[in-house]
Coordinates of C-alpha atoms and ligand atoms in Angstrom, one line a residue:
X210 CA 0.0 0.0 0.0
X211 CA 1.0 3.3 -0.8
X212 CA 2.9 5.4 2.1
X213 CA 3.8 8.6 0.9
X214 CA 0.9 11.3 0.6
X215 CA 0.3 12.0 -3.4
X216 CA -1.9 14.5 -4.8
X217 CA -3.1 15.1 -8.1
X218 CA -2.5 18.0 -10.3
X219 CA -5.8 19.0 -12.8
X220 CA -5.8 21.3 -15.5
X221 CA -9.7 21.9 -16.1
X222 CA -11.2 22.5 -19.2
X223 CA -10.2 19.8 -21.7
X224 CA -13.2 17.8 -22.8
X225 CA -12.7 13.9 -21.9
X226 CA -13.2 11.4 -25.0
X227 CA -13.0 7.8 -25.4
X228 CA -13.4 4.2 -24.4
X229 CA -12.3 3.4 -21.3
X230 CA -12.9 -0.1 -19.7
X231 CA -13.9 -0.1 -16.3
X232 CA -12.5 -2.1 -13.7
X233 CA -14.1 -5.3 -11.2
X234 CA -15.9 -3.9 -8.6
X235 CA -13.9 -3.2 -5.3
X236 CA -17.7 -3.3 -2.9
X237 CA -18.0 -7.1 -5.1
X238 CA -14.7 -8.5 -4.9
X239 CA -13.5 -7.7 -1.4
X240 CA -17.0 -9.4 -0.8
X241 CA -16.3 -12.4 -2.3
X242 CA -12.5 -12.8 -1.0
X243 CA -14.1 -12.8 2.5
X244 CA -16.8 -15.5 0.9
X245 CA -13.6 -17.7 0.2
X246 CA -12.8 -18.2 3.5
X247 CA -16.1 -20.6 4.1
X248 CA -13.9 -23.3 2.2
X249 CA -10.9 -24.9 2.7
X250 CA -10.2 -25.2 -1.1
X251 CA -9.1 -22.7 -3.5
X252 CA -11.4 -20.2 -4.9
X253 CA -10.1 -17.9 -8.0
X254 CA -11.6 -14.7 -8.5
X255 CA -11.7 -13.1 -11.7
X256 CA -11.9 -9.4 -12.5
X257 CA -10.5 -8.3 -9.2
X258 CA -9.2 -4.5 -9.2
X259 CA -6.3 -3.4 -7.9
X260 CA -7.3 -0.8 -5.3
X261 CA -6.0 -0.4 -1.9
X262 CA -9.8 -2.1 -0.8
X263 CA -8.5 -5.2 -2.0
X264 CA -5.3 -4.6 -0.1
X265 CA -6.9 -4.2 3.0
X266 CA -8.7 -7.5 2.4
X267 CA -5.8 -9.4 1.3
X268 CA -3.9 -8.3 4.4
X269 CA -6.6 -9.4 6.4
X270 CA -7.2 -12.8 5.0
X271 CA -3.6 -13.2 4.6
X272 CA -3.9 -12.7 9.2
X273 CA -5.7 -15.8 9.4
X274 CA -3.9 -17.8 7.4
X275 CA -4.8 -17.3 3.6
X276 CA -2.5 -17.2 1.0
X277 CA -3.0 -15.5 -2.0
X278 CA -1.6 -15.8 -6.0
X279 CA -1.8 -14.0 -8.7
X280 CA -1.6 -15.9 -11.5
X281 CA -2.5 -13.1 -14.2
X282 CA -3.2 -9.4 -13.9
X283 CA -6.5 -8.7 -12.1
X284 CA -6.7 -12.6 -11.1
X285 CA -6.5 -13.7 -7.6
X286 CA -6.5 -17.2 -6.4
X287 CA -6.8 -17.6 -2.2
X288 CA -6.8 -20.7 -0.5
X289 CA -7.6 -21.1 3.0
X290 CA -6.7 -24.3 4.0
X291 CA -6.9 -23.8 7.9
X292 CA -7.4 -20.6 9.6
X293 CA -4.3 -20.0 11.5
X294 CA -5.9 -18.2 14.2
X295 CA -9.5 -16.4 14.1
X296 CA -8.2 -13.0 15.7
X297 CA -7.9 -10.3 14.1
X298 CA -6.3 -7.2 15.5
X299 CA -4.9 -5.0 12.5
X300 CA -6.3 -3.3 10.2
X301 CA -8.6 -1.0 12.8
X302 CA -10.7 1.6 11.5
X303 CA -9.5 1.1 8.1
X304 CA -12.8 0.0 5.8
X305 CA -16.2 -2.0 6.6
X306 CA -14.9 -5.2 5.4
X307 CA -13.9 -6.7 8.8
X308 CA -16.9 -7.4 10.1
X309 CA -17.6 -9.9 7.3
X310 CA -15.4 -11.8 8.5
X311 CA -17.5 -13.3 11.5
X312 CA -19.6 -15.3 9.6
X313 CA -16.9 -17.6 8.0
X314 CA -14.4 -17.4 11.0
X315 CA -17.2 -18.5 13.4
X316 CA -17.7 -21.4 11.5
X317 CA -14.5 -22.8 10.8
X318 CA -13.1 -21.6 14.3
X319 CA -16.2 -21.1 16.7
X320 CA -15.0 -17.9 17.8
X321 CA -13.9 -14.4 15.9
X322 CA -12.8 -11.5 16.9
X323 CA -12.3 -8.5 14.2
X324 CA -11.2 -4.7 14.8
X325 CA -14.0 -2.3 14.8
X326 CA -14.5 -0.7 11.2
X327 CA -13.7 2.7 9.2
X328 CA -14.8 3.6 6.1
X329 CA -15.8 6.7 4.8
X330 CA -16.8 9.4 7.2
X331 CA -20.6 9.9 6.0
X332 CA -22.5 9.4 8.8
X333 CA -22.8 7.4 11.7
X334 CA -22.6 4.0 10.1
X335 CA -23.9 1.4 12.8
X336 CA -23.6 -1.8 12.9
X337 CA -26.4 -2.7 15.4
X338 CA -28.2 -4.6 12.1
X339 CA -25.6 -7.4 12.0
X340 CA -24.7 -7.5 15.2
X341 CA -28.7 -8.1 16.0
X342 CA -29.0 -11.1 13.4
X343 CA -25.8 -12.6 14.4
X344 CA -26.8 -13.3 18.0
X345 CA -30.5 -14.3 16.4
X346 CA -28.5 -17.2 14.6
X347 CA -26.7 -18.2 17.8
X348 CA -23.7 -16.0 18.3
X349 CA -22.8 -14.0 21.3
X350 CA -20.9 -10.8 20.8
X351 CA -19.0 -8.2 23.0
X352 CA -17.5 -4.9 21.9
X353 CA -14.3 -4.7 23.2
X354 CA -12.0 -1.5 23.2
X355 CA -10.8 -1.8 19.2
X356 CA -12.6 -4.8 18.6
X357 CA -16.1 -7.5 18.0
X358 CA -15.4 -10.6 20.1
X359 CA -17.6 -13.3 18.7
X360 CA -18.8 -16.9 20.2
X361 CA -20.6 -19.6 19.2
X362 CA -22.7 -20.6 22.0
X363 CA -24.1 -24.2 21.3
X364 CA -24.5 -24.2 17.0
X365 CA -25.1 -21.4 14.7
X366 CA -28.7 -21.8 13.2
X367 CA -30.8 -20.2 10.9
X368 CA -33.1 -17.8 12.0
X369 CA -36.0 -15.5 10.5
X370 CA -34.2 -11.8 10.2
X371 CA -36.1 -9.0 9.2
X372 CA -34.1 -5.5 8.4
X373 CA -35.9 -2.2 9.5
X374 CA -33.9 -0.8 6.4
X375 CA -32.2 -2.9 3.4
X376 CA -28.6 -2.2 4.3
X377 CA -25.8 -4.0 1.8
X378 CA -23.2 -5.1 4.7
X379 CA -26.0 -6.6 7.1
X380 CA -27.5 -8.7 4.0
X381 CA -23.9 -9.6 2.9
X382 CA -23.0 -10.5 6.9
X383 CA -26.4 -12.6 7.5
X384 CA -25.8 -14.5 4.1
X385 CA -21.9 -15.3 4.7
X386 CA -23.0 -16.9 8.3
X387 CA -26.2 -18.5 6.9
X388 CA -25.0 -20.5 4.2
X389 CA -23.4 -23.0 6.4
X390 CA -25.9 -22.7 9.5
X391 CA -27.8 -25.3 10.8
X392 CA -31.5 -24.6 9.2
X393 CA -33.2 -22.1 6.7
X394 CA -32.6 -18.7 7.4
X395 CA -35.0 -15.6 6.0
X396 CA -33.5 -12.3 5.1
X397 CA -36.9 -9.9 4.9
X398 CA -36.0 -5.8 3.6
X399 CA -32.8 -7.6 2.3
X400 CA -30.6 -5.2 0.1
X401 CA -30.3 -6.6 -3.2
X402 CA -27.3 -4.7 -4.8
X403 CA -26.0 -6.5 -8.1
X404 CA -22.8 -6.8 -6.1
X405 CA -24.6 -9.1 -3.4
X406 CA -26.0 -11.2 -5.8
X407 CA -22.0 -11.2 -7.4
X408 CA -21.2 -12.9 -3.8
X409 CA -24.8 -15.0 -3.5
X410 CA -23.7 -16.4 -7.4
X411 CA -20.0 -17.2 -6.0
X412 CA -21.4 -18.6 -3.1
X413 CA -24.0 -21.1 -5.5
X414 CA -21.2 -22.0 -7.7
X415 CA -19.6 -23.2 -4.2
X416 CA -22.8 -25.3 -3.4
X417 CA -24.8 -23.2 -1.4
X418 CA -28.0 -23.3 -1.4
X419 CA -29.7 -19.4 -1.5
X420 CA -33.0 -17.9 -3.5
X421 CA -33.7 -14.6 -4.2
X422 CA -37.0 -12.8 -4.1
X423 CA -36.2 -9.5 -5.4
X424 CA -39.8 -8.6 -5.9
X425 CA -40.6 -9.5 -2.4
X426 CA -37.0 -8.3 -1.3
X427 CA -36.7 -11.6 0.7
X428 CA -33.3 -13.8 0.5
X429 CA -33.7 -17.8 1.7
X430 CA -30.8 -19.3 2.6
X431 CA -31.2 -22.9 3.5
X432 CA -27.6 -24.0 5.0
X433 CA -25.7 -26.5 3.5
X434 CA -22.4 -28.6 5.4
X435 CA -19.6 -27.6 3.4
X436 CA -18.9 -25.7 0.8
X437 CA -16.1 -26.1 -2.2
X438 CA -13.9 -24.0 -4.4
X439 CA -14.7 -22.3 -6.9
X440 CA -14.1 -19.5 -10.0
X441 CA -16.0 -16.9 -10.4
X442 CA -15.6 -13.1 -11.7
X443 CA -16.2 -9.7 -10.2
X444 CA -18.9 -8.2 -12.4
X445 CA -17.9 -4.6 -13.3
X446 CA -17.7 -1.7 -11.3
X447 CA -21.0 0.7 -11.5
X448 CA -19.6 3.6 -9.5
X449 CA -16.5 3.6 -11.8
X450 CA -19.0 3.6 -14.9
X451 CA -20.7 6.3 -13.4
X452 CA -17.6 8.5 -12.5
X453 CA -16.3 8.1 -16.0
X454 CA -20.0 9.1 -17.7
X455 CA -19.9 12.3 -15.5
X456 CA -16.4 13.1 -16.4
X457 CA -17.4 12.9 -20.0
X458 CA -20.8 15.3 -19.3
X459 CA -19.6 17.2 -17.6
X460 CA -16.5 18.0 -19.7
X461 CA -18.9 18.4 -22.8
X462 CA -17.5 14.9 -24.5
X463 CA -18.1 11.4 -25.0
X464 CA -17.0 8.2 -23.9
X465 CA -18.1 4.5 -24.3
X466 CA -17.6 2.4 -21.5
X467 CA -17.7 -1.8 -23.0
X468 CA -19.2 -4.4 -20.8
X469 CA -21.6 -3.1 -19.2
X470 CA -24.8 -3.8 -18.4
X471 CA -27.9 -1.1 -19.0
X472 CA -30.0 -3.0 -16.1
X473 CA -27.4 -2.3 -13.4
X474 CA -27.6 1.5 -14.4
X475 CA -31.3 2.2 -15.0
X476 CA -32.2 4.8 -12.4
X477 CA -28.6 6.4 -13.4
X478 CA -29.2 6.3 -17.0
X479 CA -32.7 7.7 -16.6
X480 CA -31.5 11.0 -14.6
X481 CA -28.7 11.7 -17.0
X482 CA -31.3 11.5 -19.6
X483 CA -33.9 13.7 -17.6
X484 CA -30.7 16.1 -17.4
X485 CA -30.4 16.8 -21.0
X486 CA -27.5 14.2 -21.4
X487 CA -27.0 11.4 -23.8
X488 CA -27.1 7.6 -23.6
X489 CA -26.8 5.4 -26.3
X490 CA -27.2 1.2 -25.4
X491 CA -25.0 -0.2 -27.7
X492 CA -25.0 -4.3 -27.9
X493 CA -21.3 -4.5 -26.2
X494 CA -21.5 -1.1 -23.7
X495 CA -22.6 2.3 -23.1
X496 CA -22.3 5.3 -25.0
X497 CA -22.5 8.9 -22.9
X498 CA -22.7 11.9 -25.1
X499 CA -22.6 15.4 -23.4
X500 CA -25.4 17.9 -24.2
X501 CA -25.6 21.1 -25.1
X502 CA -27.3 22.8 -22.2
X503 CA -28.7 20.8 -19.6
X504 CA -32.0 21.3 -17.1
X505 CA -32.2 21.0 -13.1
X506 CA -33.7 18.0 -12.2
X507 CA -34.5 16.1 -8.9
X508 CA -32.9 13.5 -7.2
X509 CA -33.6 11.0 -4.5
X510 CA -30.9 8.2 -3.7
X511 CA -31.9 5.1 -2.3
X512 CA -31.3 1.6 -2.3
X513 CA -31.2 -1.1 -5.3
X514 CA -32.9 -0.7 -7.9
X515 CA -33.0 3.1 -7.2
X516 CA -30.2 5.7 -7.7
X517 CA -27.1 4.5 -5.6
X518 CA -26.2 6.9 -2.7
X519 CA -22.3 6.2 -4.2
X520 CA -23.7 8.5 -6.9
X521 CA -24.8 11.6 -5.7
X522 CA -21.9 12.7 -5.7
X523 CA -20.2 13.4 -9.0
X524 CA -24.1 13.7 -10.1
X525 CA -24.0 17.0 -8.2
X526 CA -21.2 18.2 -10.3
X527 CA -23.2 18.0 -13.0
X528 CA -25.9 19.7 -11.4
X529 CA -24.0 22.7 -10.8
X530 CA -23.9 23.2 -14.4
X531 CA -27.4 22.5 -15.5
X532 CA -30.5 25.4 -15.7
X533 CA -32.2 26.0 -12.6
X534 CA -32.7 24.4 -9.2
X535 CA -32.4 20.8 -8.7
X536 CA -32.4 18.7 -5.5
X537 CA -30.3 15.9 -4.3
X538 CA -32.2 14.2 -1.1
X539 CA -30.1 11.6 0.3
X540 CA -31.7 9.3 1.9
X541 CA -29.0 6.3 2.6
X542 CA -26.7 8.4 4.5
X543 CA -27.4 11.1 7.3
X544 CA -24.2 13.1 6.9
X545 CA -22.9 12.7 2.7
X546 CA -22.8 16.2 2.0
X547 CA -19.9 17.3 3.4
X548 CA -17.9 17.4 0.5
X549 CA -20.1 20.6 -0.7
X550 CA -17.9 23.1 1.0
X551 CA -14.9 22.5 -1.2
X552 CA -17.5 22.9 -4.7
X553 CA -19.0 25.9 -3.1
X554 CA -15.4 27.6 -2.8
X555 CA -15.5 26.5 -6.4
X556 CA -18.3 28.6 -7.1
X557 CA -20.9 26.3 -7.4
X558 CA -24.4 27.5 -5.6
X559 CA -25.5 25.0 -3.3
X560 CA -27.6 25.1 0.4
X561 CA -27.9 22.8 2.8
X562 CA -31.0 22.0 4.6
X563 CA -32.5 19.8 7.1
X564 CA -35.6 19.2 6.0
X565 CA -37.2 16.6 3.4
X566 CA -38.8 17.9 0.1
X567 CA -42.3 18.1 -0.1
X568 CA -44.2 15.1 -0.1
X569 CA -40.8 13.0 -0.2
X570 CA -40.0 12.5 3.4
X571 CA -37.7 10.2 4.4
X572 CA -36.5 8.7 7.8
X573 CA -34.8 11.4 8.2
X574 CA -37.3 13.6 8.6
X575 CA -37.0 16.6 11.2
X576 CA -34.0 15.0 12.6
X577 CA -31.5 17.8 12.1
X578 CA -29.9 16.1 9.4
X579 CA -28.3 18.1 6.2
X580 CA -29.4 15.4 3.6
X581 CA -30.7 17.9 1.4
X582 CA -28.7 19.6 -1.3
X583 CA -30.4 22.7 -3.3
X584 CA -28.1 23.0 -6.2
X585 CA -28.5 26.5 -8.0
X586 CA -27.0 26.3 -11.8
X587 CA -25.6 26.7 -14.2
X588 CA -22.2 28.3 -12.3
X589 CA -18.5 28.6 -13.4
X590 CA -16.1 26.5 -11.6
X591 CA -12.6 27.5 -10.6
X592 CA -9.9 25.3 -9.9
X593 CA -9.0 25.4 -6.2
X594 CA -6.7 23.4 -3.8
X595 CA -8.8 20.7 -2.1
X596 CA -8.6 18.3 0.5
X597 CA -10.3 14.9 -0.2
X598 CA -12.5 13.7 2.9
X599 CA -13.6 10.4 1.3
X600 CA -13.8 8.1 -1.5
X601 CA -16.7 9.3 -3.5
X602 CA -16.5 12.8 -2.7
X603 CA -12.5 12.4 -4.1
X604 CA -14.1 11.5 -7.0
X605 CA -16.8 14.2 -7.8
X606 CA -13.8 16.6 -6.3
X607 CA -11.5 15.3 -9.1
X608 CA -14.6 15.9 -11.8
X609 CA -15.3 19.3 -10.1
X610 CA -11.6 20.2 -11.1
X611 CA -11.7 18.4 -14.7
X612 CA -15.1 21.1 -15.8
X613 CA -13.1 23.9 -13.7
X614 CA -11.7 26.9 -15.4
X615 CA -8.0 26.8 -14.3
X616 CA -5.9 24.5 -12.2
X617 CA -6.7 22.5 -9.3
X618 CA -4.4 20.8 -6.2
X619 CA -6.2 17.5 -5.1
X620 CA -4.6 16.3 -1.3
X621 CA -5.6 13.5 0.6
X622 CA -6.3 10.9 -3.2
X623 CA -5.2 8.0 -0.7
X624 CA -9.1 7.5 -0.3
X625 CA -9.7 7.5 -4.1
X626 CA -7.1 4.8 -4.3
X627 CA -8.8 2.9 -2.1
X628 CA -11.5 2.9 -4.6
X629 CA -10.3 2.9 -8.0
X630 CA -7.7 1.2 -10.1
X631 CA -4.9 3.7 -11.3
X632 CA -8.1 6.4 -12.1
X633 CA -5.3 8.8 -13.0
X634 CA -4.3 6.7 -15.7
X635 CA -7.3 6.3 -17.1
X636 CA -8.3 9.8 -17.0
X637 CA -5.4 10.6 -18.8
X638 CA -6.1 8.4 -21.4
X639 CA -9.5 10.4 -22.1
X640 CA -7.7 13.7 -22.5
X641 CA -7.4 14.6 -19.0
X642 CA -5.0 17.1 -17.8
X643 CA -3.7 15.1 -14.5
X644 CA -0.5 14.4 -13.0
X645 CA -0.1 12.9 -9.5
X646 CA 2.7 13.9 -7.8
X647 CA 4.4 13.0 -4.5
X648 CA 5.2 15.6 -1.4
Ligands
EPU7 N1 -27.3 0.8 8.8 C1 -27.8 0.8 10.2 N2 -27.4 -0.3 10.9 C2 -26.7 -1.3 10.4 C3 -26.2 -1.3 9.0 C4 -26.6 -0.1 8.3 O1 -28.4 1.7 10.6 O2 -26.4 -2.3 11.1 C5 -27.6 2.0 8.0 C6 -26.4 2.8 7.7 O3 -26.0 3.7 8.8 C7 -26.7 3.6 6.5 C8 -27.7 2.6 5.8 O4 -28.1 1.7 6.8 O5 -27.5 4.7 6.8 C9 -27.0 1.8 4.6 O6 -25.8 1.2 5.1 P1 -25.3 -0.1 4.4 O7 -25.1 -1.1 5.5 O8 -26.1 -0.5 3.3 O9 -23.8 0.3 3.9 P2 -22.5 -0.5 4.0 O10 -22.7 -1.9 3.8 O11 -21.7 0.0 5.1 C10 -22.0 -0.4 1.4 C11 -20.9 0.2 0.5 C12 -21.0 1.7 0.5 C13 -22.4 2.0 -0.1 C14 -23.5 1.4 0.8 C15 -24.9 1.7 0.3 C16 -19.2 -1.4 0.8 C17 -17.8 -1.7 1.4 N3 -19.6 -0.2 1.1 O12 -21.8 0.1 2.7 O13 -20.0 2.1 -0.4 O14 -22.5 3.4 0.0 O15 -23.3 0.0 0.9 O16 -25.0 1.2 -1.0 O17 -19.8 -2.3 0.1 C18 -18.3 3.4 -1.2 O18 -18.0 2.4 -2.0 O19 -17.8 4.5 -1.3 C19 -19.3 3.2 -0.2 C20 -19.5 4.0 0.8

């Protein structure tokens, strides 16, 4: 992992055009590395992206007693014969991918203990979901100073779990211990993210039995005694196909992005349409075309199969140069707005508020939350010197400076890293002005 603190020089104003091909899916992968600890055989994952998530993961595995190869670029093969020991004390604070780790530890082990997590600062981010329908399925847990401390008191068993809100990592934790519980387990307001069902189609191909409702937004898991290894590929990355359609609207050019597919994208591809931009399905990818002038429009993230909270935020760049007001009301996340300031020093137009829109409220409602954004457009950018807070934010920062007039200082990419692949690279391959340089 990268030590020494980079940032990334942008020259705005150059219009980004091209194909560019979109890494696996860091929220799939590091998923389904943690799924390949349930077996004692070798699983090889396809399609995995080299970003500092997978890293983390690795590192962790690698603590129990994995051992990883690399037999071609972007392919991974990790074995677990035994788990060394199931305690894990680095990697504190660092991403949310710990926690996963119960499930499968638990079982091969009977105990667990993993650091507490990080991730992105954008709200509160409990845990109390998982932590609820772990002890339902038999476990007993204690938070300790850094750390989860997990037992299994007699057997872990299926039980009939039903989420007050469809949140991916509780769904992903519930499936990873129920696939080798005694019993049938239930997952009702599951999240149903096409990056679960990546893990859930890994996890089939291992011989685990699990069925998805996704009308019903149920998951039946009916646990199985061992599973085997497997291969299977990380499907692409949505919030890198998103991040490279902005950068191409935004910048008023075009890019297609191959191997990808339209269904994963729907509520995105409808609001960039709404917006004035253009999308054309081709039978091997997507086509975004920038349009002339573009019109304010309203947005409301939510979970699968609406528009991804990941999103919202290089959206809003766009925003800031469309006609009118539009409104961005988040609705995953409490606190995901922080990254505003920085656009507003920009020049961008945009208040805060507290308060739900009209007729949309949300359960945040009259909670003093500012998961609102009124965006006022169209404004002028101008490059500034900013300092990243978090992953997505990086991203819509590093946008903000590609449309800017002038040049832009971007501090604190280690949290871009940890989410895309070389995204420097790439960009420059498009056109973009953008140098990283170390301090
Ligand atoms: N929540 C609870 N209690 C819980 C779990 C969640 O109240 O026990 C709440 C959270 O506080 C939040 C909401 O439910 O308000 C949704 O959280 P969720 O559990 O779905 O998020 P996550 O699993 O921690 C993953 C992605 C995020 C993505 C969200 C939502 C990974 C590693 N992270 O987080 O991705 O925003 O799902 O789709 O898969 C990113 O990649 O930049 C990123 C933040």
């Amino acid at each position: 992992m990268r030590q020494i603190e980079e940032t990334f020089l942008i020259k705005g104003g150059t219009s980004l055009n091209g194909t560019v091909q979109v890494r696996g899916s860091k929220n799939a992968a590091s998923k389904m590395i943690i799924a390949s600890l349930l077996t004692n055989e070798p699983c090889t994952l396809e399609n995995v992206p080299l970003s500092d998530e997978l890293e983390i993961t690795k590192e962790l595995c690698e603590s129990v007693g994995s051992v990883f190869e690399h037999p071609r670029l972007h392919e991974v093969r990790v074995a677990t014969k035994e788990v060394t020991t199931p305690i894990v004390q680095i990697l504190s604070r660092k991403n949310r991918i710990p926690i996963l780790a119960l499930g499968p530890l638990l079982h091969r082990k009977g105990l667990a203990e993993v650091p507490v997590l990080g991730g992105c600062p954008i709200g509160h981010r409990p845990i109390n979901f998982h932590l609820a329908a772990l002890t339902q399925m038999g476990v007993k847990i204690e938070r300790r100073e850094n750390s989860y401390y997990a037992e299994v008191q007699k057997e872990i068993k299926g039980a009939d779990i039903e989420f007050p809100f469809p949140s991916v990592g509780a769904t992903e934790n519930v499936i990873l211990a129920a696939v080798l519980a005694r019993g049938v387990t239930t997952i009702k307001g599951a999240a149903l993210e096409p990056e679960i069902l990546n893990t859930v189609s890994m996890l089939r191909s291992m011989g685990a039995k699990i069925e998805v409702d996704e009308g019903e937004r149920t998951i039946r898991i009916n646990g199985v005694s061992s599973l085997r290894g497997t291969k299977a590929e990380v499907m692409p990355d949505r919030n890198e196909v998103v991040s490279f359609a902005i950068a191409a609207l935004a910048t008023g050019g075009k890019v297609f992005i191959p191997g990808v597919e339209e269904s994963y994208l729907t509520s995105f591809l409808e609001k960039v349409k709404d917006l004035g931009g253009l999308v054309n399905i081709r039978d091997n990818g997507i086509e975004f075309v920038a349009g002339g002038k573009y019109q304010g429009t309203y947005i409301e993230t939510s979970p699968h199969p609406g528009f991804m909270t990941d999103w919202q935020q290089p959206f809003l760049i766009l925003l800031t140069q469309a006609e009118g007001k539009s409104i961005i009301h988040e609705t995953v996340y409490e606190d995901r707005f922080g990254y505003t300031k920085e656009l507003v020093r920009m020049g961008a137009r945009i208040e805060l508020g507290l308060e739900c829109p009209e007729r949309n409220s949300c359960r945040y409602l009259s909670q003093g939350y500012s998961h609102v954004a009124n965006i006022f457009g169209p404004t002028t950018l101008r490059g500034t010197k900013i300092v990243v807070g978090d992953l997505r934010a990086g991203m819509a920062h590093i946008i903000a400076a590609l449309s800017a007039q002038g040049e832009s200082s971007i501090s604190g990419i280690r949290h871009i890293d940890r989410g895309y692949e070389k995204i420097d690279e790439r960009l420059k391959r498009l056109g973009a002005n953008i140098e990283r340089i170390s301090i």
